[in-house]
Amino acid sequence: MRYCWLLIGLLSPCAFAEQPNPQRQQELLNMLKHDCGSCHGLPPKGGLGSSLMPEALADKSDALLADAIQNGRAGTAMPPWKNFLTVDETAWLIQQLRKR
Ligand code: HEC
């Protein structure tokens, strides 16, 4: 029985993408404003970085955007954020950008 719970604990992160907790959500939104905003603008209509407004992202896949955020874009000013953002946090941020 104990092992059963262990297994559920190990498997659940795969089954349900984790939502960041409310405090972390606030941190991520601040990051979007201060860190991403410095290049992408506030609202992120574009500056040094491209526009991150819902219209600009509409025809781009989550995978493409997540790759840009996690790994950066080589040869451009877009830095990798994978040391600061988990894959789930990146997915959550993309959702926020899409519905702004
Ligand atoms: C130092 C400047 C800079 C910062 C800071 C920055 N970006 Fe970027 N970002 C860029 C540039 C420049 C591009 C365009 C790269 C290219 O030409 O492909 C870009 C591209 C992107 C793309 C791909 C957009 C597309 O249309 O393909 C996403 C998504 C993105 N940034 C999200 C973020 C997020 C989220 C943050 C904050 C966590 C962030 N960026 C911080 C400069 C920056």
Coordinates of N, CA and C and ligand atoms in Angstrom, one line a residue:
M1 N 0.8 -1.2 0.0 CA 0.0 0.0 0.0 C 0.9 1.3 0.0
R2 N 1.9 1.3 0.9 CA 2.8 2.4 0.9 C 3.4 2.7 -0.5
Y3 N 3.8 1.6 -1.1 CA 4.4 1.8 -2.4 C 3.5 2.3 -3.5
C4 N 2.2 2.0 -3.2 CA 1.2 2.5 -4.2 C 1.2 4.0 -4.1
W5 N 1.2 4.6 -2.9 CA 1.2 6.1 -2.8 C 2.4 6.7 -3.4
L6 N 3.5 6.0 -3.2 CA 4.8 6.4 -3.7 C 4.7 6.5 -5.3
L7 N 4.1 5.5 -5.8 CA 3.9 5.5 -7.3 C 3.0 6.6 -7.8
I8 N 1.9 6.8 -7.0 CA 1.0 7.9 -7.4 C 1.8 9.3 -7.4
G9 N 2.6 9.4 -6.3 CA 3.4 10.6 -6.1 C 4.4 10.8 -7.3
L10 N 4.9 9.7 -7.8 CA 5.9 9.9 -8.8 C 5.2 10.1 -10.2
L11 N 4.1 9.5 -10.4 CA 3.4 9.6 -11.7 C 2.6 10.9 -11.9
S12 N 2.1 11.4 -10.8 CA 1.1 12.5 -10.9 C 1.7 13.7 -11.7
P13 N 3.0 14.1 -11.5 CA 3.4 15.2 -12.2 C 3.4 15.0 -13.8
C14 N 3.4 13.8 -14.2 CA 3.3 13.5 -15.6 C 1.9 13.7 -16.1
A15 N 1.0 13.2 -15.3 CA -0.4 13.2 -15.7 C -1.0 14.6 -15.7
F16 N -0.7 15.5 -14.7 CA -1.3 16.8 -14.7 C -0.1 17.8 -14.7
A17 N -0.1 18.7 -15.7 CA 0.9 19.7 -15.7 C 0.7 20.5 -14.4
E18 N 1.8 20.7 -13.6 CA 1.7 21.5 -12.4 C 1.4 22.9 -12.6
Q19 N 0.4 23.5 -11.9 CA 0.2 24.9 -11.9 C 1.1 25.5 -10.9
P20 N 1.8 26.6 -11.2 CA 2.6 27.2 -10.1 C 1.7 27.7 -9.0
N21 N 2.1 27.7 -7.7 CA 1.2 28.1 -6.6 C 1.0 29.6 -6.7
P22 N 0.0 30.2 -6.0 CA -0.3 31.6 -6.2 C 0.9 32.5 -6.0
Q23 N 1.7 32.2 -5.0 CA 2.8 33.1 -4.8 C 3.8 33.1 -6.0
R24 N 4.1 31.9 -6.4 CA 5.0 31.7 -7.6 C 4.4 32.4 -8.8
Q25 N 3.0 32.3 -9.0 CA 2.4 32.9 -10.1 C 2.7 34.4 -10.1
Q26 N 2.6 35.0 -8.9 CA 2.9 36.5 -8.8 C 4.3 36.8 -9.2
E27 N 5.3 35.9 -8.7 CA 6.7 36.1 -9.0 C 6.9 36.0 -10.5
L28 N 6.2 35.1 -11.2 CA 6.3 34.9 -12.6 C 5.8 36.1 -13.4
L29 N 4.7 36.7 -12.9 CA 4.1 37.9 -13.5 C 5.0 39.1 -13.4
N30 N 5.7 39.2 -12.2 CA 6.6 40.2 -12.0 C 7.8 40.1 -12.9
M31 N 8.2 38.9 -13.1 CA 9.4 38.6 -14.0 C 9.0 39.0 -15.4
L32 N 7.8 38.7 -15.8 CA 7.3 39.0 -17.1 C 7.4 40.5 -17.3
K33 N 7.0 41.3 -16.3 CA 7.0 42.7 -16.4 C 8.4 43.2 -16.4
H34 N 9.3 42.8 -15.4 CA 10.6 43.5 -15.3 C 11.6 42.9 -16.2
D35 N 11.7 41.5 -16.2 CA 12.8 40.9 -17.0 C 12.5 40.8 -18.5
C36 N 11.3 40.3 -18.8 CA 10.9 40.1 -20.2 C 10.6 41.5 -20.8
G37 N 9.9 42.3 -19.9 CA 9.5 43.6 -20.4 C 10.6 44.5 -20.8
S38 N 11.8 44.4 -20.3 CA 12.9 45.3 -20.6 C 13.2 45.1 -22.1
C39 N 13.0 43.9 -22.7 CA 13.2 43.8 -24.1 C 12.0 43.7 -25.0
H40 N 10.9 43.1 -24.4 CA 9.7 42.9 -25.2 C 8.7 44.0 -25.0
G41 N 8.9 45.0 -24.1 CA 8.0 46.1 -23.8 C 7.0 45.7 -22.8
L42 N 6.2 46.7 -22.4 CA 5.2 46.6 -21.3 C 4.0 47.5 -21.7
P43 N 2.9 47.0 -22.1 CA 2.7 45.5 -22.5 C 3.7 45.1 -23.6
P44 N 3.9 43.8 -23.7 CA 4.9 43.3 -24.5 C 4.6 43.3 -26.0
K45 N 4.5 44.6 -26.5 CA 4.2 44.8 -27.9 C 5.4 44.7 -28.8
G46 N 6.6 44.5 -28.2 CA 7.8 44.4 -29.0 C 8.7 45.6 -28.7
G47 N 10.0 45.4 -28.8 CA 11.0 46.4 -28.6 C 12.2 45.8 -29.2
L48 N 13.2 45.6 -28.4 CA 14.4 44.8 -28.9 C 13.9 43.4 -29.2
G49 N 13.0 42.9 -28.3 CA 12.4 41.5 -28.6 C 11.1 41.7 -29.4
S50 N 10.7 40.6 -30.0 CA 9.5 40.6 -30.8 C 8.2 40.8 -29.9
S51 N 7.1 41.1 -30.5 CA 5.9 41.3 -29.8 C 5.4 39.9 -29.2
L52 N 5.0 40.0 -27.9 CA 4.5 38.8 -27.3 C 3.0 38.9 -27.0
M53 N 2.3 39.8 -27.8 CA 0.9 40.0 -27.6 C 0.1 38.8 -28.2
P54 N -1.1 38.5 -27.7 CA -1.8 37.3 -28.2 C -1.9 37.2 -29.7
E55 N -2.1 38.4 -30.4 CA -2.2 38.4 -31.9 C -0.9 37.8 -32.5
A56 N 0.2 38.3 -31.9 CA 1.5 37.9 -32.5 C 1.8 36.5 -32.2
L57 N 1.2 35.9 -31.2 CA 1.6 34.5 -30.8 C 0.5 33.5 -31.4
A58 N -0.6 34.1 -31.9 CA -1.7 33.2 -32.3 C -1.3 32.1 -33.3
D59 N -0.4 32.4 -34.3 CA -0.1 31.3 -35.2 C 1.2 30.6 -34.8
K60 N 1.7 30.7 -33.6 CA 2.9 30.1 -33.1 C 2.6 29.0 -32.1
S61 N 3.2 27.8 -32.2 CA 2.9 26.7 -31.3 C 3.5 26.9 -29.9
D62 N 2.9 26.3 -29.0 CA 3.4 26.3 -27.6 C 4.8 25.8 -27.6
A63 N 5.1 24.7 -28.4 CA 6.4 24.1 -28.4 C 7.5 25.1 -28.9
L64 N 7.1 25.8 -30.0 CA 8.1 26.8 -30.5 C 8.4 27.9 -29.5
L65 N 7.3 28.4 -28.8 CA 7.5 29.5 -27.8 C 8.3 29.0 -26.6
A66 N 7.9 27.8 -26.2 CA 8.6 27.2 -25.0 C 10.0 27.0 -25.3
D67 N 10.3 26.6 -26.5 CA 11.8 26.3 -26.8 C 12.5 27.7 -26.8
A68 N 11.9 28.7 -27.3 CA 12.5 30.0 -27.3 C 12.8 30.5 -25.9
I69 N 11.8 30.3 -25.0 CA 12.0 30.8 -23.6 C 13.0 29.9 -22.9
Q70 N 12.9 28.6 -23.0 CA 13.8 27.7 -22.2 C 15.2 27.8 -22.7
N71 N 15.4 27.8 -24.0 CA 16.7 27.7 -24.6 C 17.3 29.0 -25.2
G72 N 16.4 30.0 -25.3 CA 16.9 31.2 -25.9 C 16.9 31.0 -27.4
R73 N 17.2 32.1 -28.2 CA 17.4 32.0 -29.6 C 18.8 32.4 -29.9
A74 N 19.6 31.3 -30.4 CA 21.0 31.6 -30.7 C 21.1 32.7 -31.7
G75 N 22.1 33.5 -31.6 CA 22.4 34.5 -32.5 C 21.5 35.8 -32.4
T76 N 20.6 35.8 -31.3 CA 19.8 36.9 -31.0 C 20.0 37.3 -29.6
A77 N 19.3 38.4 -29.1 CA 19.5 38.8 -27.8 C 18.6 38.0 -26.8
M78 N 17.8 37.1 -27.3 CA 16.9 36.3 -26.4 C 17.7 35.3 -25.6
P79 N 17.8 35.5 -24.3 CA 18.6 34.6 -23.5 C 17.8 33.3 -23.1
P80 N 18.5 32.2 -22.7 CA 17.8 31.1 -22.2 C 17.3 31.3 -20.8
W81 N 16.1 30.8 -20.4 CA 15.6 31.0 -19.1 C 15.5 29.7 -18.3
K82 N 16.0 28.6 -18.8 CA 15.8 27.3 -18.2 C 16.3 27.2 -16.8
N83 N 17.3 28.0 -16.4 CA 17.8 28.0 -15.1 C 16.8 28.7 -14.1
F84 N 15.9 29.5 -14.6 CA 15.0 30.3 -13.8 C 13.5 29.8 -13.9
L85 N 13.2 29.1 -15.0 CA 11.8 28.7 -15.2 C 11.8 27.2 -15.5
T86 N 10.9 26.5 -14.7 CA 10.7 25.1 -15.1 C 9.9 25.0 -16.4
V87 N 9.8 23.8 -16.9 CA 9.0 23.6 -18.1 C 7.5 23.9 -17.8
D88 N 7.0 23.5 -16.6 CA 5.6 23.8 -16.3 C 5.4 25.3 -16.1
E89 N 6.4 26.0 -15.5 CA 6.2 27.5 -15.4 C 6.3 28.2 -16.7
T90 N 7.1 27.7 -17.6 CA 7.2 28.2 -19.0 C 5.8 28.1 -19.7
A91 N 5.2 26.9 -19.5 CA 3.9 26.6 -20.1 C 2.9 27.5 -19.6
W92 N 2.9 27.8 -18.3 CA 2.0 28.7 -17.6 C 2.1 30.1 -18.1
L93 N 3.4 30.5 -18.2 CA 3.6 31.9 -18.7 C 3.1 32.1 -20.2
I94 N 3.3 31.1 -21.0 CA 2.8 31.1 -22.4 C 1.2 31.3 -22.4
Q95 N 0.6 30.5 -21.5 CA -0.9 30.6 -21.3 C -1.3 32.0 -21.0
Q96 N -0.5 32.6 -20.0 CA -0.8 34.0 -19.6 C -0.7 35.0 -20.8
L97 N 0.4 34.8 -21.5 CA 0.6 35.7 -22.7 C -0.5 35.6 -23.7
R98 N -0.9 34.4 -23.9 CA -2.0 34.1 -24.9 C -3.3 34.8 -24.6
K99 N -3.6 34.9 -23.3 CA -4.9 35.4 -22.9 C -4.9 36.9 -22.5
R100 N -3.8 37.6 -22.6 CA -3.7 39.0 -22.2 C -4.5 39.9 -23.2
Ligands
HEC1 C1 17.8 40.8 -23.6 C2 16.5 40.9 -24.3 C3 15.5 39.9 -24.0 C4 14.9 39.5 -22.8 C5 15.3 40.0 -21.4 C6 13.9 38.6 -23.1 N1 13.8 38.4 -24.5 FE1 12.5 37.2 -25.5 N2 13.3 37.6 -27.2 C7 14.3 38.6 -27.4 C8 14.6 38.7 -28.9 C9 15.6 39.7 -29.5 C10 13.7 37.8 -29.5 C11 13.6 37.6 -31.0 C12 14.5 36.4 -31.4 C13 14.4 36.1 -32.9 O1 14.6 37.0 -33.7 O2 14.0 35.0 -33.2 C14 13.0 37.1 -28.5 C15 12.0 36.1 -28.7 C16 11.2 35.6 -27.7 C17 10.2 34.6 -28.0 C18 9.8 34.0 -29.3 C19 8.8 34.8 -30.0 C20 8.4 34.4 -31.4 O3 7.6 35.0 -32.0 O4 9.0 33.4 -31.9 C21 9.5 34.4 -26.8 C22 8.3 33.5 -26.6 C23 10.2 35.2 -25.8 N3 11.2 35.9 -26.4 C24 9.8 35.3 -24.5 C25 10.5 35.9 -23.5 C26 10.2 35.8 -22.1 C27 9.0 35.1 -21.5 C28 11.1 36.5 -21.5 C29 11.3 36.7 -20.0 C30 11.3 35.5 -19.2 C31 12.0 37.1 -22.5 N4 11.6 36.7 -23.7 C32 13.1 37.9 -22.2 C33 14.9 39.3 -26.4 C34 14.7 39.2 -25.1

